[in-house]
Amino acid sequence: MKARHATAKLLTRLPSMHAPLPRATATQRTAASSLHPQARLTETLPRPRPGDPPKSCFEDTELSADLFTAPQGYTVRVLPAPASLRITPASLRGAGPSAVWQKPWFFIQTVGRETKPEFTASELQARAFGVKMLNWIQLITTPTADTQGTCLLLHFDKQRYVFGNISEGTQRAMVQRKVGLHKTEDIFLSGPVDWHNAGGLIGMILTLADVIGTTKEALNAENAARKKKGRKLVEDTVLSRLNIHGGKNLSQLLATSRRFVFRKGLPLNPVEVRDDPRASKQGAEPDWQDSNIKVWYMPVDAKADQESQPSRKRSHDEISDSDSTTPKSSKEDDQRQVLEIVTQMFNSKWKMDALVETTLYEANLPAKLFVRDDKGHIQVYKGPMPGDEGEVPDIPVLVRQPWPAALYLTLPWTEPSKQSMCYVVKGHDRRGKFNPKLAEKYGVAKQDYKKLTAGQNVTVNDIVVTPEMVLGETIPGLGFAVLDVPNTSYIEALINRPEFSSEELMDGIVVAFWLLGPGVINDPQLQAFMEKTPSLRHVICSGDSSPNMISLESAATQNYKLHCIDPDRFPLLDFNNGAPVSQVPMGPLPESLEIGRTGKMIQFSPQFMHKDDQIVPFPNVKKLAETDKVPGVKELANIARQKCGDPTFLAKIQQVESDIPSRDAEVITLGTGSALPSKYRNVSATLVRVPGFGNYLFDAGENTMGQLRRTFGSELPSVLRDLKVIWISHLHADHHLGTAGVIKAWNEETLQSNPSAKLHVASHMHMIDWLREYASIETYGFSRLTFTQFSQYDANTRICKSRPFDAEQVEAYGLEKIEACYVEHCHGALATVFTWPSGLKVAYSGDCRPSDSFVQIGQGTTLLIHESTFDDELKGDAIAKKHSTMSEAIDVGRRMGARRIMLTHFSQRYQKIPSLEENLEIKADVGSEEKAKLDEVILVAFDYMRVKLGEFRKAQAFLPAIQKLFENVGEQ
């Protein structure tokens, strides 16, 4: 496998229109002028000498003459340079500030295409013909509260394929089911490209990229050691690329994530099916195939007069974004640009330590700045900043080179697609059983047996022995169909597809997996079509039929154990093994239909069989929880319950906490893990419910909606109706990839009950940009959002300008003001403090190192919710990864004077906290600062935990029992 190769060059505008092109040919000069009339090649510039003034970091970049040409197999890309970049041509050195700073026009990048052996259809069939292997397909997820979509895994010995929906929660369900994806090179996304079907796709890609990167590093280290010892190297079988097949807007969806997806070395190829292959292709020739399977794409368009999704008017911001480009580019150009962005996102040669030069006033702050010292060495800039008192010179500074894909500030506008992708998939024919007696009869040497089994002829004494002469009857390839029908407007177009009338194509298709939207299963036309195809086993996967079973039994079992200790803070999760997650009533189904269940497996080879013994049984969480009881936990829980029932204890709590505002405010920690969803902890999300004001969501990692559904059950509609504000701390996937799903659910719930309602989103500008760009892919409620983006801030303290709410806004959103400050974690990372009219203050850290600015804006806070990613002994890791330890988080709360502290965002299943002395003997005349120190209560968060401000001391009473439960639990 040949790796990609890229070299970057720079095209700039020089003052002299007649500056010579160094070593450039006439052809190259013509190509340059065709890009821009003032385009010229930069000179090759020497490295700075000690004592020279600061110069451009591009001055040590050697630019070859073949700027506009590329060898065979390579392509030339022209990337727009950011407006903030400047370079210093050598011919202008020393001419003064007005002359030296020039704007570059373009980056030129020569990129080599990854090469992979190409085989003809007959060669692929021949490669597959002689191979015998275990081949099956299995339902990994079905619609439940935890997993909204249906996902299937197709297994071959050396390769895996994913079909269906990659909904939020799919990745976590795969962890629960112990499904590995490291052999997966192709994902076939079904249905329309929207958040229901693809909400978990970006997170899955990130995980795959990280797994592959880690595996390759380990393999390289292993082979390096083997090479030193003269041993045979281990074959590199690590996934080299990822193909994602899907419908319209697939590339657009991926490109919207360019600001927060930073991965290298995993070429990603979006195979976007925009047109119907059957319109231009006759017969049963597949649209895609490899040595294992053949795939036919079936894009199905909704019938226009039946389309159920309501249309909407575009917001002013959306119209401005889509109509601002003049002249308007063609759709083909737009698609090429989007595809180029996706390529840059996953296979760039970008390095984090690469620096580019700008000026102090034009640097995109906040950012770490560097300068060259008198010896030409690069150092961190610690001088005065724009906005400081006194004169601040506009000196040259260095900043990290932007991620290439992020250079594109906007995407071409698109429209929501009404196309649903379906697939027909079939394996290649396999050879029959080899008959060695016949081979011996024809005089074939034993060493040539393998040729015959591989489908090759063998010549013996001028007689050609063919495989058919020594093999049993060829075994036809078997397969399946994935038919995704979001609503009834797609049914007529689907059942009239030409694929179903092709005997050659449908021969061997033994099962159809139906992924059906609400109410579709009741359609008489669809049921009649199923009954007319008795040769197919019809497996129905729908929210109307699939039982709302617990899909994440590890998390549910942990919740049950905690419920047994403290049932008030850990209510049981909502589930129903006898009823579906949908509320749409379902009529009687024909007997030929089968309800899809998680784990359902159909084996295609070596023998065809339905393996229903693989269906995941309904989890008995009570029984699972009782299998590993910890001695002493029950006794400690009983002691805590007795204490919480003591009238004297309750009276003292009431007296000490009488000055805490909104004591009935409730904190629900929906996701308390870090980086990746695990069996026991989902990624970040915390809901604060303040009676009389509303509900407020702090961060929304992937599948926050799944956590809400499990936590609230039938109460969820009222929870969504009362949702007022969403705060997103930063653009890391584990903190914001569930936002679109939450907004969509809020929009659907309130469109009927309160269509004039607005939902406020506060965050960094790039988060708001992402929501705006995604609105071109799906109508999910963007036009009903209002925003606060924090951009103005004090350069010294990094504290942002406060966002007060006027009387009308207080009525709408229940808040008095939002404060924020930039913190040390990643670009745009923010911590915040929400203040309510009642005096309640909630401070939320997001991810960060301890911050003095956060302490400043959080003075006198009622509740601090702070990340506690690492144990204290891992402080070095916390510093390196820009997180906080437990003790650091507690110290931030103490410096704020926080009355209550909730620790969250753990890198493992459980973190111990120090035993704290309880103090209920606080005098009435104690000052507020001293009282905060004496009345401090610290809790450790778990998923699905619910605790009111006035119940923190009750929850604290159960900590000894919880610590006992997890005392032998390590990192999980």
PDB file of N, CA and C in Angstrom, residues 322-392:
ATOM      1  N   SER A 322     -25.949  31.663   2.573  1.00  0.00           N
ATOM      2  CA  SER A 322     -26.082  30.949   1.303  1.00  0.00           C
ATOM      3  C   SER A 322     -26.040  31.869   0.098  1.00  0.00           C
ATOM      4  N   ASP A 323     -26.406  33.152   0.287  1.00  0.00           N
ATOM      5  CA  ASP A 323     -26.523  34.051  -0.853  1.00  0.00           C
ATOM      6  C   ASP A 323     -25.391  35.055  -0.956  1.00  0.00           C
ATOM      7  N   SER A 324     -24.390  34.986  -0.055  1.00  0.00           N
ATOM      8  CA  SER A 324     -23.362  36.016  -0.014  1.00  0.00           C
ATOM      9  C   SER A 324     -22.289  35.828  -1.082  1.00  0.00           C
ATOM     10  N   THR A 325     -22.134  34.606  -1.609  1.00  0.00           N
ATOM     11  CA  THR A 325     -21.068  34.347  -2.578  1.00  0.00           C
ATOM     12  C   THR A 325     -21.490  34.799  -3.968  1.00  0.00           C
ATOM     13  N   THR A 326     -20.647  35.615  -4.617  1.00  0.00           N
ATOM     14  CA  THR A 326     -20.921  36.098  -5.970  1.00  0.00           C
ATOM     15  C   THR A 326     -19.662  35.944  -6.814  1.00  0.00           C
ATOM     16  N   PRO A 327     -19.699  35.293  -8.001  1.00  0.00           N
ATOM     17  CA  PRO A 327     -20.898  34.632  -8.518  1.00  0.00           C
ATOM     18  C   PRO A 327     -21.157  33.304  -7.827  1.00  0.00           C
ATOM     19  N   LYS A 328     -22.370  32.828  -7.908  1.00  0.00           N
ATOM     20  CA  LYS A 328     -22.731  31.570  -7.254  1.00  0.00           C
ATOM     21  C   LYS A 328     -22.111  30.390  -7.985  1.00  0.00           C
ATOM     22  N   SER A 329     -21.444  29.532  -7.250  1.00  0.00           N
ATOM     23  CA  SER A 329     -20.770  28.396  -7.868  1.00  0.00           C
ATOM     24  C   SER A 329     -21.778  27.331  -8.241  1.00  0.00           C
ATOM     25  N   SER A 330     -21.405  26.490  -9.160  1.00  0.00           N
ATOM     26  CA  SER A 330     -22.279  25.407  -9.599  1.00  0.00           C
ATOM     27  C   SER A 330     -22.330  24.332  -8.524  1.00  0.00           C
ATOM     28  N   LYS A 331     -23.337  23.469  -8.622  1.00  0.00           N
ATOM     29  CA  LYS A 331     -23.457  22.386  -7.653  1.00  0.00           C
ATOM     30  C   LYS A 331     -22.252  21.461  -7.718  1.00  0.00           C
ATOM     31  N   GLU A 332     -21.744  21.234  -8.916  1.00  0.00           N
ATOM     32  CA  GLU A 332     -20.581  20.359  -9.059  1.00  0.00           C
ATOM     33  C   GLU A 332     -19.363  20.961  -8.363  1.00  0.00           C
ATOM     34  N   ASP A 333     -19.161  22.261  -8.521  1.00  0.00           N
ATOM     35  CA  ASP A 333     -18.046  22.920  -7.848  1.00  0.00           C
ATOM     36  C   ASP A 333     -18.223  22.856  -6.337  1.00  0.00           C
ATOM     37  N   ASP A 334     -19.449  23.059  -5.878  1.00  0.00           N
ATOM     38  CA  ASP A 334     -19.726  22.988  -4.444  1.00  0.00           C
ATOM     39  C   ASP A 334     -19.393  21.599  -3.899  1.00  0.00           C
ATOM     40  N   GLN A 335     -19.793  20.578  -4.627  1.00  0.00           N
ATOM     41  CA  GLN A 335     -19.541  19.207  -4.171  1.00  0.00           C
ATOM     42  C   GLN A 335     -18.052  18.906  -4.132  1.00  0.00           C
ATOM     43  N   ARG A 336     -17.318  19.418  -5.136  1.00  0.00           N
ATOM     44  CA  ARG A 336     -15.871  19.195  -5.141  1.00  0.00           C
ATOM     45  C   ARG A 336     -15.213  19.901  -3.965  1.00  0.00           C
ATOM     46  N   GLN A 337     -15.672  21.104  -3.658  1.00  0.00           N
ATOM     47  CA  GLN A 337     -15.088  21.835  -2.538  1.00  0.00           C
ATOM     48  C   GLN A 337     -15.354  21.114  -1.218  1.00  0.00           C
ATOM     49  N   VAL A 338     -16.580  20.642  -1.035  1.00  0.00           N
ATOM     50  CA  VAL A 338     -16.924  19.930   0.195  1.00  0.00           C
ATOM     51  C   VAL A 338     -16.104  18.652   0.321  1.00  0.00           C
ATOM     52  N   LEU A 339     -15.943  17.934  -0.783  1.00  0.00           N
ATOM     53  CA  LEU A 339     -15.144  16.711  -0.763  1.00  0.00           C
ATOM     54  C   LEU A 339     -13.685  17.014  -0.426  1.00  0.00           C
ATOM     55  N   GLU A 340     -13.174  18.126  -0.940  1.00  0.00           N
ATOM     56  CA  GLU A 340     -11.800  18.539  -0.638  1.00  0.00           C
ATOM     57  C   GLU A 340     -11.632  18.816   0.854  1.00  0.00           C
ATOM     58  N   ILE A 341     -12.630  19.440   1.453  1.00  0.00           N
ATOM     59  CA  ILE A 341     -12.581  19.724   2.891  1.00  0.00           C
ATOM     60  C   ILE A 341     -12.523  18.422   3.683  1.00  0.00           C
ATOM     61  N   VAL A 342     -13.363  17.465   3.308  1.00  0.00           N
ATOM     62  CA  VAL A 342     -13.378  16.181   4.018  1.00  0.00           C
ATOM     63  C   VAL A 342     -12.025  15.481   3.894  1.00  0.00           C
ATOM     64  N   THR A 343     -11.421  15.555   2.716  1.00  0.00           N
ATOM     65  CA  THR A 343     -10.094  14.957   2.522  1.00  0.00           C
ATOM     66  C   THR A 343      -9.081  15.600   3.452  1.00  0.00           C
ATOM     67  N   GLN A 344      -9.122  16.911   3.562  1.00  0.00           N
ATOM     68  CA  GLN A 344      -8.183  17.612   4.445  1.00  0.00           C
ATOM     69  C   GLN A 344      -8.413  17.267   5.912  1.00  0.00           C
ATOM     70  N   MET A 345      -9.641  16.950   6.257  1.00  0.00           N
ATOM     71  CA  MET A 345      -9.955  16.658   7.655  1.00  0.00           C
ATOM     72  C   MET A 345      -9.315  15.363   8.142  1.00  0.00           C
ATOM     73  N   PHE A 346      -9.130  14.408   7.233  1.00  0.00           N
ATOM     74  CA  PHE A 346      -8.721  13.083   7.679  1.00  0.00           C
ATOM     75  C   PHE A 346      -7.392  12.596   7.105  1.00  0.00           C
ATOM     76  N   ASN A 347      -6.819  13.346   6.186  1.00  0.00           N
ATOM     77  CA  ASN A 347      -5.569  12.848   5.615  1.00  0.00           C
ATOM     78  C   ASN A 347      -4.611  13.992   5.318  1.00  0.00           C
ATOM     79  N   SER A 348      -4.541  14.943   6.234  1.00  0.00           N
ATOM     80  CA  SER A 348      -3.656  16.092   6.051  1.00  0.00           C
ATOM     81  C   SER A 348      -2.281  15.789   6.640  1.00  0.00           C
ATOM     82  N   LYS A 349      -1.264  16.484   6.134  1.00  0.00           N
ATOM     83  CA  LYS A 349       0.086  16.384   6.688  1.00  0.00           C
ATOM     84  C   LYS A 349       0.344  17.487   7.712  1.00  0.00           C
ATOM     85  N   TRP A 350      -0.717  18.129   8.153  1.00  0.00           N
ATOM     86  CA  TRP A 350      -0.620  19.214   9.125  1.00  0.00           C
ATOM     87  C   TRP A 350       0.073  18.748  10.402  1.00  0.00           C
ATOM     88  N   LYS A 351       0.894  19.634  10.956  1.00  0.00           N
ATOM     89  CA  LYS A 351       1.562  19.361  12.227  1.00  0.00           C
ATOM     90  C   LYS A 351       1.219  20.462  13.210  1.00  0.00           C
ATOM     91  N   MET A 352       0.965  20.063  14.437  1.00  0.00           N
ATOM     92  CA  MET A 352       0.534  21.024  15.442  1.00  0.00           C
ATOM     93  C   MET A 352       1.613  22.054  15.754  1.00  0.00           C
ATOM     94  N   ASP A 353       2.897  21.672  15.598  1.00  0.00           N
ATOM     95  CA  ASP A 353       3.968  22.585  15.952  1.00  0.00           C
ATOM     96  C   ASP A 353       4.386  23.478  14.786  1.00  0.00           C
ATOM     97  N   ALA A 354       3.680  23.407  13.659  1.00  0.00           N
ATOM     98  CA  ALA A 354       3.998  24.284  12.534  1.00  0.00           C
ATOM     99  C   ALA A 354       3.459  25.685  12.831  1.00  0.00           C
ATOM    100  N   LEU A 355       4.305  26.699  12.658  1.00  0.00           N
ATOM    101  CA  LEU A 355       3.919  28.064  12.994  1.00  0.00           C
ATOM    102  C   LEU A 355       3.831  28.925  11.746  1.00  0.00           C
ATOM    103  N   VAL A 356       2.925  29.885  11.776  1.00  0.00           N
ATOM    104  CA  VAL A 356       2.797  30.873  10.708  1.00  0.00           C
ATOM    105  C   VAL A 356       2.901  32.251  11.332  1.00  0.00           C
ATOM    106  N   GLU A 357       3.267  33.215  10.508  1.00  0.00           N
ATOM    107  CA  GLU A 357       3.548  34.541  11.027  1.00  0.00           C
ATOM    108  C   GLU A 357       2.407  35.504  10.730  1.00  0.00           C
ATOM    109  N   THR A 358       2.107  36.338  11.701  1.00  0.00           N
ATOM    110  CA  THR A 358       1.134  37.404  11.561  1.00  0.00           C
ATOM    111  C   THR A 358       1.607  38.551  12.441  1.00  0.00           C
ATOM    112  N   THR A 359       0.730  39.478  12.751  1.00  0.00           N
ATOM    113  CA  THR A 359       1.101  40.567  13.659  1.00  0.00           C
ATOM    114  C   THR A 359       0.280  40.444  14.933  1.00  0.00           C
ATOM    115  N   LEU A 360       0.720  41.134  15.955  1.00  0.00           N
ATOM    116  CA  LEU A 360       0.072  41.038  17.253  1.00  0.00           C
ATOM    117  C   LEU A 360      -1.399  41.433  17.173  1.00  0.00           C
ATOM    118  N   TYR A 361      -1.698  42.466  16.401  1.00  0.00           N
ATOM    119  CA  TYR A 361      -3.070  42.958  16.337  1.00  0.00           C
ATOM    120  C   TYR A 361      -3.954  42.128  15.406  1.00  0.00           C
ATOM    121  N   GLU A 362      -3.345  41.373  14.505  1.00  0.00           N
ATOM    122  CA  GLU A 362      -4.139  40.587  13.574  1.00  0.00           C
ATOM    123  C   GLU A 362      -4.219  39.120  13.971  1.00  0.00           C
ATOM    124  N   ALA A 363      -3.545  38.723  15.050  1.00  0.00           N
ATOM    125  CA  ALA A 363      -3.642  37.346  15.528  1.00  0.00           C
ATOM    126  C   ALA A 363      -5.059  37.087  16.025  1.00  0.00           C
ATOM    127  N   ASN A 364      -5.545  35.905  15.770  1.00  0.00           N
ATOM    128  CA  ASN A 364      -6.886  35.522  16.185  1.00  0.00           C
ATOM    129  C   ASN A 364      -6.846  35.095  17.647  1.00  0.00           C
ATOM    130  N   LEU A 365      -7.101  36.030  18.551  1.00  0.00           N
ATOM    131  CA  LEU A 365      -7.009  35.775  19.983  1.00  0.00           C
ATOM    132  C   LEU A 365      -8.344  35.251  20.515  1.00  0.00           C
ATOM    133  N   PRO A 366      -8.325  34.480  21.627  1.00  0.00           N
ATOM    134  CA  PRO A 366      -7.148  34.088  22.394  1.00  0.00           C
ATOM    135  C   PRO A 366      -6.378  32.964  21.707  1.00  0.00           C
ATOM    136  N   ALA A 367      -5.067  33.051  21.759  1.00  0.00           N
ATOM    137  CA  ALA A 367      -4.197  32.038  21.181  1.00  0.00           C
ATOM    138  C   ALA A 367      -2.822  32.178  21.812  1.00  0.00           C
ATOM    139  N   LYS A 368      -2.070  31.096  21.833  1.00  0.00           N
ATOM    140  CA  LYS A 368      -0.695  31.157  22.323  1.00  0.00           C
ATOM    141  C   LYS A 368       0.173  31.769  21.233  1.00  0.00           C
ATOM    142  N   LEU A 369       0.910  32.812  21.590  1.00  0.00           N
ATOM    143  CA  LEU A 369       1.739  33.538  20.637  1.00  0.00           C
ATOM    144  C   LEU A 369       3.212  33.257  20.900  1.00  0.00           C
ATOM    145  N   PHE A 370       4.006  33.296  19.828  1.00  0.00           N
ATOM    146  CA  PHE A 370       5.435  33.065  19.928  1.00  0.00           C
ATOM    147  C   PHE A 370       6.169  34.185  19.194  1.00  0.00           C
ATOM    148  N   VAL A 371       7.409  34.439  19.621  1.00  0.00           N
ATOM    149  CA  VAL A 371       8.280  35.408  18.940  1.00  0.00           C
ATOM    150  C   VAL A 371       9.673  34.808  18.871  1.00  0.00           C
ATOM    151  N   ARG A 372      10.512  35.394  17.995  1.00  0.00           N
ATOM    152  CA  ARG A 372      11.913  34.990  17.932  1.00  0.00           C
ATOM    153  C   ARG A 372      12.734  35.939  18.799  1.00  0.00           C
ATOM    154  N   ASP A 373      13.677  35.381  19.564  1.00  0.00           N
ATOM    155  CA  ASP A 373      14.548  36.231  20.378  1.00  0.00           C
ATOM    156  C   ASP A 373      15.720  36.716  19.523  1.00  0.00           C
ATOM    157  N   ASP A 374      16.677  37.363  20.161  1.00  0.00           N
ATOM    158  CA  ASP A 374      17.802  37.947  19.435  1.00  0.00           C
ATOM    159  C   ASP A 374      18.631  36.897  18.700  1.00  0.00           C
ATOM    160  N   LYS A 375      18.576  35.649  19.165  1.00  0.00           N
ATOM    161  CA  LYS A 375      19.346  34.583  18.533  1.00  0.00           C
ATOM    162  C   LYS A 375      18.515  33.804  17.502  1.00  0.00           C
ATOM    163  N   GLY A 376      17.301  34.267  17.255  1.00  0.00           N
ATOM    164  CA  GLY A 376      16.457  33.592  16.280  1.00  0.00           C
ATOM    165  C   GLY A 376      15.684  32.423  16.848  1.00  0.00           C
ATOM    166  N   HIS A 377      15.790  32.194  18.167  1.00  0.00           N
ATOM    167  CA  HIS A 377      15.079  31.088  18.789  1.00  0.00           C
ATOM    168  C   HIS A 377      13.629  31.484  19.077  1.00  0.00           C
ATOM    169  N   ILE A 378      12.737  30.520  18.958  1.00  0.00           N
ATOM    170  CA  ILE A 378      11.320  30.781  19.183  1.00  0.00           C
ATOM    171  C   ILE A 378      10.994  30.631  20.668  1.00  0.00           C
ATOM    172  N   GLN A 379      10.314  31.657  21.210  1.00  0.00           N
ATOM    173  CA  GLN A 379       9.913  31.648  22.607  1.00  0.00           C
ATOM    174  C   GLN A 379       8.455  32.086  22.719  1.00  0.00           C
ATOM    175  N   VAL A 380       7.820  31.714  23.834  1.00  0.00           N
ATOM    176  CA  VAL A 380       6.447  32.138  24.087  1.00  0.00           C
ATOM    177  C   VAL A 380       6.430  33.645  24.335  1.00  0.00           C
ATOM    178  N   TYR A 381       5.503  34.331  23.692  1.00  0.00           N
ATOM    179  CA  TYR A 381       5.384  35.785  23.870  1.00  0.00           C
ATOM    180  C   TYR A 381       4.657  36.076  25.181  1.00  0.00           C
ATOM    181  N   LYS A 382       5.284  36.904  26.027  1.00  0.00           N
ATOM    182  CA  LYS A 382       4.701  37.251  27.325  1.00  0.00           C
ATOM    183  C   LYS A 382       4.563  38.763  27.499  1.00  0.00           C
ATOM    184  N   GLY A 383       4.629  39.503  26.409  1.00  0.00           N
ATOM    185  CA  GLY A 383       4.567  40.948  26.476  1.00  0.00           C
ATOM    186  C   GLY A 383       3.151  41.483  26.540  1.00  0.00           C
ATOM    187  N   PRO A 384       3.015  42.813  26.422  1.00  0.00           N
ATOM    188  CA  PRO A 384       1.688  43.437  26.486  1.00  0.00           C
ATOM    189  C   PRO A 384       0.820  43.016  25.313  1.00  0.00           C
ATOM    190  N   MET A 385      -0.497  43.015  25.565  1.00  0.00           N
ATOM    191  CA  MET A 385      -1.457  42.571  24.568  1.00  0.00           C
ATOM    192  C   MET A 385      -2.328  43.735  24.134  1.00  0.00           C
ATOM    193  N   PRO A 386      -2.932  43.657  22.957  1.00  0.00           N
ATOM    194  CA  PRO A 386      -3.883  44.681  22.534  1.00  0.00           C
ATOM    195  C   PRO A 386      -4.961  44.876  23.587  1.00  0.00           C
ATOM    196  N   GLY A 387      -5.209  46.137  23.943  1.00  0.00           N
ATOM    197  CA  GLY A 387      -6.175  46.446  24.987  1.00  0.00           C
ATOM    198  C   GLY A 387      -5.532  46.796  26.295  1.00  0.00           C
ATOM    199  N   ASP A 388      -4.236  46.465  26.466  1.00  0.00           N
ATOM    200  CA  ASP A 388      -3.532  46.841  27.682  1.00  0.00           C
ATOM    201  C   ASP A 388      -3.306  48.353  27.707  1.00  0.00           C
ATOM    202  N   GLU A 389      -3.020  48.867  28.896  1.00  0.00           N
ATOM    203  CA  GLU A 389      -2.733  50.298  29.027  1.00  0.00           C
ATOM    204  C   GLU A 389      -1.410  50.623  28.348  1.00  0.00           C
ATOM    205  N   GLY A 390      -1.340  51.825  27.827  1.00  0.00           N
ATOM    206  CA  GLY A 390      -0.119  52.257  27.163  1.00  0.00           C
ATOM    207  C   GLY A 390      -0.067  51.799  25.722  1.00  0.00           C
ATOM    208  N   GLU A 391       1.030  52.154  25.067  1.00  0.00           N
ATOM    209  CA  GLU A 391       1.197  51.818  23.656  1.00  0.00           C
ATOM    210  C   GLU A 391       1.700  50.381  23.513  1.00  0.00           C
ATOM    211  N   VAL A 392       1.022  49.622  22.684  1.00  0.00           N
ATOM    212  CA  VAL A 392       1.394  48.234  22.418  1.00  0.00           C
ATOM    213  C   VAL A 392       1.767  48.130  20.948  1.00  0.00           C
TER     214      VAL A 392
END
